[in-house]
Amino acid sequence: MTPVRTAARAMLAGIFVSGGFKALTNPDPLVKGAEPVAHRVAPLLTKVHEKVPTDPRTLVQLNGAVQIAGGLLLPTRLHRLAALALIASIVPTTAAGHRFWEFEDPAERAQQKIHFLKNLGLLGGLLLAAVDRDGRPGLRWRAGHLAHHADRAVRRSAKKVRLAAVSAELGRRVLR
C-alpha cells in the first residue's frame, strides 16, 4: 500500500470511527431519527432470522459498531471489505438522519441538505476505496493482457510453421 492511499483511507475513516463511537455509547439522541428507517427494514431483518434485533435503539448501536470496525479496518489491507461494510452502513444512516426534504424551516433544511450531500461525498470515497486494488491491475485488464500475449505467441508460432512448410517445399523441389 502506498502512503498516500493509506493516509487517504485513514482520513476517510475518522468520521466513521467518531460517529460510530457516539452511536454505540449514546444511541438515544439518534433513535428518533432512525425509527422510520428501522420500521421499514424490520420486516426484511426478520426474514433473515427471527432473532435479529429490529428495535431502533439496537439497530443504531449495531450501525455504530459497524462504523467503528469498518473505520478501523479502512486503512489496512482489508480496506475493500471495510469499505463495503461502511457503504452498507452509510446508506441507512443518511436516509434516517438527513431527510432534508421533510424540514419546513429553510435554515434547518439547508443544514440537513449539507449533511446529506456530505454523506453522498463520503459514499463516493467509500466506493473508490472498495474498488481500489492498490495500483494492481484488475481482472479485466489481466485477462485482456493475457489474451493479447497468447494471440501474439500463436501468430509467431504460425509464422514459424509457415516458414518451415515453405522451407520443406523448397527442399523437396531442390532434391527432385
Short mmCIF file of N, CA and C in Angstrom, two decimals:
data_model
loop_
_atom_site.label_atom_id
_atom_site.label_comp_id
_atom_site.label_asym_id
_atom_site.label_seq_id
_atom_site.Cartn_x
_atom_site.Cartn_y
_atom_site.Cartn_z
N MET A 1 0.84 -1.18 0.00
CA MET A 1 0.00 0.00 0.00
C MET A 1 0.89 1.24 0.00
N THR A 2 0.50 2.19 -0.80
CA THR A 2 1.28 3.42 -0.83
C THR A 2 0.89 4.30 0.36
N PRO A 3 1.81 5.15 0.79
CA PRO A 3 1.50 6.03 1.92
C PRO A 3 0.32 6.97 1.63
N VAL A 4 0.18 7.40 0.39
CA VAL A 4 -0.92 8.31 0.05
C VAL A 4 -2.26 7.59 0.18
N ARG A 5 -2.34 6.37 -0.32
CA ARG A 5 -3.59 5.61 -0.21
C ARG A 5 -3.93 5.35 1.26
N THR A 6 -2.93 4.96 2.03
CA THR A 6 -3.16 4.68 3.45
C THR A 6 -3.61 5.93 4.19
N ALA A 7 -2.95 7.06 3.91
CA ALA A 7 -3.33 8.31 4.57
C ALA A 7 -4.74 8.73 4.17
N ALA A 8 -5.07 8.59 2.89
CA ALA A 8 -6.41 8.98 2.42
C ALA A 8 -7.49 8.12 3.08
N ARG A 9 -7.23 6.82 3.20
CA ARG A 9 -8.21 5.94 3.84
C ARG A 9 -8.34 6.25 5.32
N ALA A 10 -7.22 6.59 5.97
CA ALA A 10 -7.27 6.95 7.39
C ALA A 10 -8.08 8.22 7.59
N MET A 11 -7.92 9.20 6.68
CA MET A 11 -8.70 10.44 6.77
C MET A 11 -10.18 10.16 6.57
N LEU A 12 -10.49 9.29 5.63
CA LEU A 12 -11.89 8.92 5.37
C LEU A 12 -12.47 8.17 6.56
N ALA A 13 -11.65 7.39 7.24
CA ALA A 13 -12.11 6.55 8.34
C ALA A 13 -12.48 7.35 9.58
N GLY A 14 -11.84 8.49 9.79
CA GLY A 14 -12.02 9.25 11.02
C GLY A 14 -13.46 9.55 11.36
N ILE A 15 -14.24 9.98 10.40
CA ILE A 15 -15.63 10.36 10.67
C ILE A 15 -16.46 9.14 11.05
N PHE A 16 -16.11 7.97 10.51
CA PHE A 16 -16.87 6.76 10.83
C PHE A 16 -16.55 6.27 12.24
N VAL A 17 -15.30 6.31 12.62
CA VAL A 17 -14.92 5.88 13.97
C VAL A 17 -15.56 6.81 15.00
N SER A 18 -15.46 8.10 14.75
CA SER A 18 -16.03 9.09 15.67
C SER A 18 -17.55 8.96 15.79
N GLY A 19 -18.22 8.94 14.64
CA GLY A 19 -19.69 8.82 14.63
C GLY A 19 -20.16 7.48 15.16
N GLY A 20 -19.42 6.42 14.84
CA GLY A 20 -19.79 5.10 15.32
C GLY A 20 -19.66 4.99 16.83
N PHE A 21 -18.61 5.59 17.40
CA PHE A 21 -18.43 5.57 18.85
C PHE A 21 -19.58 6.32 19.53
N LYS A 22 -19.96 7.44 18.95
CA LYS A 22 -21.07 8.24 19.51
C LYS A 22 -22.38 7.43 19.46
N ALA A 23 -22.63 6.76 18.34
CA ALA A 23 -23.87 5.98 18.20
C ALA A 23 -23.87 4.76 19.11
N LEU A 24 -22.73 4.17 19.31
CA LEU A 24 -22.64 2.97 20.15
C LEU A 24 -22.78 3.31 21.63
N THR A 25 -22.17 4.40 22.07
CA THR A 25 -22.19 4.73 23.50
C THR A 25 -23.38 5.57 23.93
N ASN A 26 -23.94 6.34 23.00
CA ASN A 26 -25.07 7.20 23.34
C ASN A 26 -26.08 7.19 22.19
N PRO A 27 -26.81 6.08 22.01
CA PRO A 27 -27.70 5.96 20.86
C PRO A 27 -29.01 6.74 20.98
N ASP A 28 -29.41 7.09 22.20
CA ASP A 28 -30.74 7.67 22.41
C ASP A 28 -31.05 8.91 21.56
N PRO A 29 -30.13 9.87 21.41
CA PRO A 29 -30.46 11.03 20.57
C PRO A 29 -30.69 10.68 19.09
N LEU A 30 -30.18 9.53 18.65
CA LEU A 30 -30.30 9.14 17.24
C LEU A 30 -31.49 8.23 16.97
N VAL A 31 -32.10 7.70 18.02
CA VAL A 31 -33.17 6.70 17.86
C VAL A 31 -34.39 7.28 17.16
N LYS A 32 -34.79 8.49 17.53
CA LYS A 32 -36.00 9.09 16.93
C LYS A 32 -35.85 9.23 15.42
N GLY A 33 -34.69 9.69 14.98
CA GLY A 33 -34.46 9.83 13.54
C GLY A 33 -34.36 8.50 12.83
N ALA A 34 -33.92 7.47 13.55
CA ALA A 34 -33.74 6.15 12.93
C ALA A 34 -35.04 5.36 12.84
N GLU A 35 -36.05 5.76 13.60
CA GLU A 35 -37.29 4.97 13.64
C GLU A 35 -37.94 4.75 12.27
N PRO A 36 -38.08 5.77 11.41
CA PRO A 36 -38.72 5.49 10.11
C PRO A 36 -37.98 4.44 9.29
N VAL A 37 -36.66 4.51 9.28
CA VAL A 37 -35.88 3.54 8.52
C VAL A 37 -35.91 2.18 9.20
N ALA A 38 -35.81 2.16 10.53
CA ALA A 38 -35.84 0.90 11.28
C ALA A 38 -37.15 0.16 11.05
N HIS A 39 -38.25 0.88 11.02
CA HIS A 39 -39.55 0.23 10.81
C HIS A 39 -39.68 -0.30 9.38
N ARG A 40 -39.00 0.34 8.44
CA ARG A 40 -39.07 -0.14 7.05
C ARG A 40 -38.21 -1.38 6.84
N VAL A 41 -37.06 -1.46 7.52
CA VAL A 41 -36.17 -2.61 7.33
C VAL A 41 -36.48 -3.77 8.28
N ALA A 42 -37.30 -3.54 9.31
CA ALA A 42 -37.61 -4.58 10.28
C ALA A 42 -38.17 -5.85 9.63
N PRO A 43 -39.13 -5.75 8.68
CA PRO A 43 -39.63 -6.98 8.06
C PRO A 43 -38.55 -7.74 7.29
N LEU A 44 -37.63 -7.01 6.67
CA LEU A 44 -36.54 -7.67 5.95
C LEU A 44 -35.60 -8.38 6.91
N LEU A 45 -35.35 -7.75 8.04
CA LEU A 45 -34.46 -8.35 9.03
C LEU A 45 -35.06 -9.61 9.65
N THR A 46 -36.36 -9.61 9.88
CA THR A 46 -36.98 -10.80 10.46
C THR A 46 -37.02 -11.95 9.46
N LYS A 47 -36.98 -11.64 8.18
CA LYS A 47 -36.91 -12.70 7.17
C LYS A 47 -35.54 -13.38 7.21
N VAL A 48 -34.51 -12.63 7.56
CA VAL A 48 -33.17 -13.20 7.67
C VAL A 48 -33.13 -14.21 8.80
N HIS A 49 -33.59 -13.79 9.97
CA HIS A 49 -33.67 -14.68 11.14
C HIS A 49 -34.58 -14.02 12.16
N GLU A 50 -35.39 -14.83 12.84
CA GLU A 50 -36.35 -14.24 13.77
C GLU A 50 -35.70 -13.60 14.99
N LYS A 51 -34.45 -13.94 15.29
CA LYS A 51 -33.77 -13.37 16.45
C LYS A 51 -32.95 -12.11 16.13
N VAL A 52 -32.96 -11.69 14.88
CA VAL A 52 -32.24 -10.46 14.51
C VAL A 52 -32.97 -9.29 15.15
N PRO A 53 -32.26 -8.42 15.87
CA PRO A 53 -32.93 -7.29 16.52
C PRO A 53 -33.52 -6.33 15.50
N THR A 54 -34.70 -5.81 15.84
CA THR A 54 -35.36 -4.87 14.95
C THR A 54 -35.70 -3.55 15.63
N ASP A 55 -35.43 -3.45 16.92
CA ASP A 55 -35.76 -2.19 17.60
C ASP A 55 -34.74 -1.12 17.19
N PRO A 56 -35.20 0.12 17.02
CA PRO A 56 -34.33 1.19 16.53
C PRO A 56 -33.08 1.43 17.37
N ARG A 57 -33.19 1.35 18.68
CA ARG A 57 -32.03 1.62 19.55
C ARG A 57 -30.91 0.61 19.29
N THR A 58 -31.24 -0.66 19.21
CA THR A 58 -30.23 -1.69 18.94
C THR A 58 -29.66 -1.55 17.54
N LEU A 59 -30.51 -1.22 16.58
CA LEU A 59 -30.02 -1.03 15.21
C LEU A 59 -29.06 0.15 15.12
N VAL A 60 -29.33 1.23 15.86
CA VAL A 60 -28.41 2.37 15.90
C VAL A 60 -27.07 1.93 16.49
N GLN A 61 -27.12 1.13 17.55
CA GLN A 61 -25.88 0.66 18.17
C GLN A 61 -25.12 -0.30 17.24
N LEU A 62 -25.83 -1.18 16.57
CA LEU A 62 -25.18 -2.08 15.62
C LEU A 62 -24.54 -1.30 14.48
N ASN A 63 -25.24 -0.31 13.99
CA ASN A 63 -24.71 0.54 12.94
C ASN A 63 -23.44 1.25 13.42
N GLY A 64 -23.46 1.71 14.66
CA GLY A 64 -22.27 2.34 15.24
C GLY A 64 -21.11 1.37 15.34
N ALA A 65 -21.39 0.14 15.71
CA ALA A 65 -20.33 -0.87 15.81
C ALA A 65 -19.73 -1.18 14.44
N VAL A 66 -20.59 -1.25 13.43
CA VAL A 66 -20.11 -1.47 12.06
C VAL A 66 -19.24 -0.30 11.62
N GLN A 67 -19.65 0.91 11.96
CA GLN A 67 -18.86 2.07 11.57
C GLN A 67 -17.50 2.10 12.28
N ILE A 68 -17.46 1.72 13.54
CA ILE A 68 -16.17 1.68 14.25
C ILE A 68 -15.27 0.62 13.62
N ALA A 69 -15.79 -0.58 13.45
CA ALA A 69 -14.98 -1.67 12.89
C ALA A 69 -14.53 -1.34 11.47
N GLY A 70 -15.46 -0.86 10.64
CA GLY A 70 -15.11 -0.51 9.27
C GLY A 70 -14.10 0.63 9.21
N GLY A 71 -14.28 1.62 10.07
CA GLY A 71 -13.35 2.74 10.10
C GLY A 71 -11.95 2.31 10.52
N LEU A 72 -11.87 1.42 11.49
CA LEU A 72 -10.56 0.94 11.94
C LEU A 72 -9.88 0.05 10.90
N LEU A 73 -10.67 -0.66 10.11
CA LEU A 73 -10.11 -1.54 9.09
C LEU A 73 -9.83 -0.83 7.76
N LEU A 74 -10.39 0.34 7.57
CA LEU A 74 -10.25 1.03 6.28
C LEU A 74 -8.79 1.31 5.90
N PRO A 75 -7.91 1.70 6.81
CA PRO A 75 -6.52 1.93 6.39
C PRO A 75 -5.67 0.66 6.27
N THR A 76 -6.25 -0.51 6.49
CA THR A 76 -5.49 -1.76 6.47
C THR A 76 -5.64 -2.46 5.13
N ARG A 77 -5.08 -3.64 5.04
CA ARG A 77 -5.20 -4.43 3.81
C ARG A 77 -6.64 -4.92 3.58
N LEU A 78 -7.46 -4.84 4.59
CA LEU A 78 -8.87 -5.25 4.46
C LEU A 78 -9.75 -4.06 4.06
N HIS A 79 -9.17 -3.07 3.41
CA HIS A 79 -9.91 -1.85 3.09
C HIS A 79 -11.10 -2.09 2.18
N ARG A 80 -11.04 -3.05 1.30
CA ARG A 80 -12.17 -3.26 0.38
C ARG A 80 -13.38 -3.81 1.13
N LEU A 81 -13.15 -4.77 2.02
CA LEU A 81 -14.23 -5.31 2.86
C LEU A 81 -14.77 -4.24 3.79
N ALA A 82 -13.86 -3.46 4.39
CA ALA A 82 -14.28 -2.38 5.30
C ALA A 82 -15.12 -1.35 4.55
N ALA A 83 -14.71 -1.00 3.34
CA ALA A 83 -15.47 -0.02 2.56
C ALA A 83 -16.87 -0.53 2.24
N LEU A 84 -16.99 -1.79 1.91
CA LEU A 84 -18.32 -2.36 1.64
C LEU A 84 -19.21 -2.33 2.88
N ALA A 85 -18.63 -2.64 4.03
CA ALA A 85 -19.41 -2.59 5.28
C ALA A 85 -19.84 -1.15 5.57
N LEU A 86 -18.94 -0.20 5.34
CA LEU A 86 -19.29 1.20 5.59
C LEU A 86 -20.31 1.72 4.60
N ILE A 87 -20.26 1.23 3.37
CA ILE A 87 -21.29 1.60 2.38
C ILE A 87 -22.64 1.11 2.86
N ALA A 88 -22.68 -0.13 3.34
CA ALA A 88 -23.95 -0.68 3.86
C ALA A 88 -24.42 0.09 5.09
N SER A 89 -23.50 0.72 5.79
CA SER A 89 -23.85 1.48 6.99
C SER A 89 -24.28 2.91 6.68
N ILE A 90 -23.62 3.55 5.73
CA ILE A 90 -23.88 4.97 5.49
C ILE A 90 -25.22 5.20 4.78
N VAL A 91 -25.67 4.25 4.02
CA VAL A 91 -26.95 4.43 3.31
C VAL A 91 -28.11 4.58 4.29
N PRO A 92 -28.31 3.65 5.24
CA PRO A 92 -29.41 3.87 6.19
C PRO A 92 -29.16 5.04 7.13
N THR A 93 -27.89 5.30 7.45
CA THR A 93 -27.57 6.45 8.30
C THR A 93 -28.02 7.75 7.63
N THR A 94 -27.74 7.87 6.37
CA THR A 94 -28.12 9.08 5.62
C THR A 94 -29.63 9.15 5.46
N ALA A 95 -30.24 8.02 5.14
CA ALA A 95 -31.70 8.01 4.96
C ALA A 95 -32.42 8.33 6.27
N ALA A 96 -31.86 7.92 7.38
CA ALA A 96 -32.52 8.16 8.67
C ALA A 96 -32.20 9.54 9.22
N GLY A 97 -30.97 9.98 9.08
CA GLY A 97 -30.54 11.17 9.79
C GLY A 97 -30.60 12.48 9.03
N HIS A 98 -30.71 12.42 7.72
CA HIS A 98 -30.62 13.67 6.95
C HIS A 98 -31.72 13.76 5.89
N ARG A 99 -32.94 13.62 6.34
CA ARG A 99 -34.10 13.69 5.45
C ARG A 99 -34.50 15.16 5.27
N PHE A 100 -33.66 15.88 4.55
CA PHE A 100 -33.83 17.33 4.42
C PHE A 100 -35.16 17.72 3.81
N TRP A 101 -35.72 16.88 3.00
CA TRP A 101 -36.98 17.18 2.33
C TRP A 101 -38.16 17.24 3.28
N GLU A 102 -37.99 16.76 4.52
CA GLU A 102 -39.08 16.77 5.50
C GLU A 102 -39.09 18.03 6.37
N PHE A 103 -38.11 18.91 6.24
CA PHE A 103 -38.00 20.09 7.09
C PHE A 103 -38.65 21.29 6.42
N GLU A 104 -39.41 22.04 7.22
CA GLU A 104 -40.08 23.25 6.72
C GLU A 104 -39.18 24.48 6.85
N ASP A 105 -38.45 24.56 7.96
CA ASP A 105 -37.59 25.70 8.23
C ASP A 105 -36.44 25.72 7.20
N PRO A 106 -36.29 26.81 6.44
CA PRO A 106 -35.25 26.86 5.40
C PRO A 106 -33.84 26.67 5.95
N ALA A 107 -33.54 27.20 7.12
CA ALA A 107 -32.20 27.05 7.69
C ALA A 107 -31.94 25.60 8.07
N GLU A 108 -32.92 24.97 8.72
CA GLU A 108 -32.78 23.57 9.11
C GLU A 108 -32.70 22.67 7.88
N ARG A 109 -33.52 22.97 6.87
CA ARG A 109 -33.49 22.21 5.63
C ARG A 109 -32.13 22.32 4.95
N ALA A 110 -31.58 23.52 4.91
CA ALA A 110 -30.27 23.73 4.29
C ALA A 110 -29.18 22.96 5.04
N GLN A 111 -29.24 22.98 6.37
CA GLN A 111 -28.26 22.26 7.18
C GLN A 111 -28.33 20.76 6.92
N GLN A 112 -29.53 20.22 6.89
CA GLN A 112 -29.70 18.78 6.63
C GLN A 112 -29.26 18.41 5.21
N LYS A 113 -29.51 19.31 4.27
CA LYS A 113 -29.10 19.07 2.88
C LYS A 113 -27.58 19.03 2.78
N ILE A 114 -26.90 19.90 3.52
CA ILE A 114 -25.43 19.89 3.53
C ILE A 114 -24.93 18.55 4.06
N HIS A 115 -25.53 18.06 5.15
CA HIS A 115 -25.10 16.78 5.72
C HIS A 115 -25.42 15.62 4.77
N PHE A 116 -26.55 15.70 4.10
CA PHE A 116 -26.92 14.68 3.13
C PHE A 116 -25.88 14.62 2.01
N LEU A 117 -25.53 15.79 1.47
CA LEU A 117 -24.55 15.84 0.39
C LEU A 117 -23.15 15.45 0.88
N LYS A 118 -22.82 15.77 2.11
CA LYS A 118 -21.54 15.34 2.70
C LYS A 118 -21.48 13.81 2.73
N ASN A 119 -22.57 13.20 3.17
CA ASN A 119 -22.60 11.73 3.22
C ASN A 119 -22.54 11.13 1.82
N LEU A 120 -23.12 11.83 0.86
CA LEU A 120 -23.03 11.38 -0.52
C LEU A 120 -21.57 11.41 -0.98
N GLY A 121 -20.84 12.45 -0.61
CA GLY A 121 -19.41 12.52 -0.91
C GLY A 121 -18.62 11.41 -0.22
N LEU A 122 -18.96 11.13 1.03
CA LEU A 122 -18.32 10.03 1.74
C LEU A 122 -18.61 8.69 1.05
N LEU A 123 -19.82 8.55 0.57
CA LEU A 123 -20.19 7.34 -0.16
C LEU A 123 -19.32 7.19 -1.41
N GLY A 124 -19.08 8.30 -2.11
CA GLY A 124 -18.21 8.27 -3.27
C GLY A 124 -16.79 7.84 -2.90
N GLY A 125 -16.27 8.36 -1.81
CA GLY A 125 -14.94 7.95 -1.34
C GLY A 125 -14.89 6.48 -0.97
N LEU A 126 -15.96 5.99 -0.36
CA LEU A 126 -16.03 4.57 0.00
C LEU A 126 -16.10 3.69 -1.23
N LEU A 127 -16.82 4.15 -2.25
CA LEU A 127 -16.89 3.38 -3.49
C LEU A 127 -15.49 3.26 -4.12
N LEU A 128 -14.74 4.36 -4.11
CA LEU A 128 -13.37 4.31 -4.62
C LEU A 128 -12.50 3.37 -3.79
N ALA A 129 -12.65 3.42 -2.48
CA ALA A 129 -11.87 2.53 -1.61
C ALA A 129 -12.26 1.07 -1.83
N ALA A 130 -13.52 0.83 -2.13
CA ALA A 130 -13.98 -0.55 -2.34
C ALA A 130 -13.42 -1.16 -3.62
N VAL A 131 -13.18 -0.36 -4.63
CA VAL A 131 -12.67 -0.90 -5.89
C VAL A 131 -11.17 -0.71 -6.05
N ASP A 132 -10.52 -0.04 -5.11
CA ASP A 132 -9.09 0.23 -5.21
C ASP A 132 -8.30 -1.05 -4.98
N ARG A 133 -7.44 -1.37 -5.93
CA ARG A 133 -6.61 -2.57 -5.85
C ARG A 133 -5.15 -2.23 -5.56
N ASP A 134 -4.92 -1.10 -4.95
CA ASP A 134 -3.57 -0.67 -4.59
C ASP A 134 -2.64 -0.58 -5.80
N GLY A 135 -3.18 -0.16 -6.92
CA GLY A 135 -2.35 0.02 -8.11
C GLY A 135 -2.17 -1.23 -8.94
N ARG A 136 -2.63 -2.38 -8.45
CA ARG A 136 -2.51 -3.62 -9.22
C ARG A 136 -3.62 -3.65 -10.25
N PRO A 137 -3.34 -4.22 -11.41
CA PRO A 137 -4.38 -4.30 -12.44
C PRO A 137 -5.53 -5.21 -12.02
N GLY A 138 -6.69 -4.88 -12.53
CA GLY A 138 -7.88 -5.68 -12.24
C GLY A 138 -7.97 -6.91 -13.13
N LEU A 139 -8.95 -7.72 -12.86
CA LEU A 139 -9.13 -8.97 -13.59
C LEU A 139 -9.36 -8.73 -15.08
N ARG A 140 -10.12 -7.72 -15.42
CA ARG A 140 -10.41 -7.44 -16.83
C ARG A 140 -9.13 -7.12 -17.59
N TRP A 141 -8.28 -6.27 -17.01
CA TRP A 141 -7.04 -5.91 -17.68
C TRP A 141 -6.12 -7.12 -17.79
N ARG A 142 -6.02 -7.90 -16.70
CA ARG A 142 -5.13 -9.06 -16.71
C ARG A 142 -5.57 -10.08 -17.75
N ALA A 143 -6.89 -10.29 -17.87
CA ALA A 143 -7.40 -11.25 -18.85
C ALA A 143 -7.12 -10.75 -20.27
N GLY A 144 -7.35 -9.47 -20.51
CA GLY A 144 -7.06 -8.90 -21.83
C GLY A 144 -5.59 -8.95 -22.17
N HIS A 145 -4.75 -8.66 -21.18
CA HIS A 145 -3.30 -8.69 -21.37
C HIS A 145 -2.85 -10.12 -21.70
N LEU A 146 -3.36 -11.09 -20.98
CA LEU A 146 -3.03 -12.48 -21.22
C LEU A 146 -3.49 -12.92 -22.61
N ALA A 147 -4.69 -12.53 -23.00
CA ALA A 147 -5.21 -12.88 -24.32
C ALA A 147 -4.35 -12.26 -25.42
N HIS A 148 -3.92 -11.03 -25.21
CA HIS A 148 -3.07 -10.36 -26.21
C HIS A 148 -1.74 -11.10 -26.37
N HIS A 149 -1.12 -11.47 -25.26
CA HIS A 149 0.16 -12.19 -25.33
C HIS A 149 -0.02 -13.58 -25.94
N ALA A 150 -1.11 -14.25 -25.63
CA ALA A 150 -1.38 -15.56 -26.21
C ALA A 150 -1.57 -15.44 -27.72
N ASP A 151 -2.29 -14.41 -28.14
CA ASP A 151 -2.51 -14.18 -29.57
C ASP A 151 -1.18 -13.94 -30.29
N ARG A 152 -0.33 -13.13 -29.69
CA ARG A 152 0.98 -12.85 -30.30
C ARG A 152 1.82 -14.13 -30.39
N ALA A 153 1.78 -14.95 -29.35
CA ALA A 153 2.55 -16.19 -29.36
C ALA A 153 2.05 -17.13 -30.44
N VAL A 154 0.74 -17.23 -30.60
CA VAL A 154 0.17 -18.11 -31.63
C VAL A 154 0.54 -17.59 -33.01
N ARG A 155 0.48 -16.29 -33.21
CA ARG A 155 0.85 -15.72 -34.53
C ARG A 155 2.32 -15.96 -34.84
N ARG A 156 3.19 -15.80 -33.83
CA ARG A 156 4.62 -16.06 -34.04
C ARG A 156 4.85 -17.52 -34.40
N SER A 157 4.17 -18.41 -33.68
CA SER A 157 4.30 -19.85 -33.96
C SER A 157 3.78 -20.18 -35.35
N ALA A 158 2.68 -19.53 -35.74
CA ALA A 158 2.11 -19.78 -37.06
C ALA A 158 3.08 -19.32 -38.15
N LYS A 159 3.77 -18.21 -37.94
CA LYS A 159 4.77 -17.74 -38.91
C LYS A 159 5.90 -18.76 -39.04
N LYS A 160 6.33 -19.30 -37.89
CA LYS A 160 7.40 -20.29 -37.91
C LYS A 160 6.96 -21.56 -38.63
N VAL A 161 5.72 -21.95 -38.43
CA VAL A 161 5.20 -23.15 -39.09
C VAL A 161 5.13 -22.91 -40.59
N ARG A 162 4.66 -21.72 -41.00
CA ARG A 162 4.58 -21.39 -42.43
C ARG A 162 5.98 -21.36 -43.05
N LEU A 163 6.93 -20.77 -42.32
CA LEU A 163 8.30 -20.71 -42.80
C LEU A 163 8.89 -22.11 -42.94
N ALA A 164 8.60 -22.98 -41.98
CA ALA A 164 9.09 -24.36 -42.05
C ALA A 164 8.45 -25.09 -43.22
N ALA A 165 7.17 -24.85 -43.46
CA ALA A 165 6.49 -25.51 -44.58
C ALA A 165 7.06 -25.05 -45.91
N VAL A 166 7.32 -23.76 -46.05
CA VAL A 166 7.90 -23.22 -47.28
C VAL A 166 9.30 -23.78 -47.48
N SER A 167 10.07 -23.84 -46.39
CA SER A 167 11.43 -24.39 -46.47
C SER A 167 11.40 -25.85 -46.88
N ALA A 168 10.49 -26.60 -46.32
CA ALA A 168 10.37 -28.02 -46.66
C ALA A 168 10.00 -28.18 -48.13
N GLU A 169 9.09 -27.36 -48.60
CA GLU A 169 8.67 -27.44 -50.01
C GLU A 169 9.84 -27.10 -50.92
N LEU A 170 10.60 -26.06 -50.59
CA LEU A 170 11.78 -25.71 -51.39
C LEU A 170 12.80 -26.84 -51.38
N GLY A 171 12.98 -27.45 -50.21
CA GLY A 171 13.92 -28.57 -50.11
C GLY A 171 13.50 -29.74 -50.98
N ARG A 172 12.23 -30.04 -51.04
CA ARG A 172 11.73 -31.13 -51.88
C ARG A 172 11.95 -30.82 -53.35
N ARG A 173 11.72 -29.57 -53.74
CA ARG A 173 11.90 -29.18 -55.14
C ARG A 173 13.37 -29.27 -55.55
N VAL A 174 14.24 -28.88 -54.64
CA VAL A 174 15.67 -28.92 -54.96
C VAL A 174 16.13 -30.36 -55.12
N LEU A 175 15.62 -31.24 -54.29
CA LEU A 175 16.05 -32.63 -54.33
C LEU A 175 15.43 -33.40 -55.46
N ARG A 176 14.48 -32.95 -56.19
CA ARG A 176 13.83 -33.67 -57.30
C ARG A 176 14.65 -33.64 -58.49
#
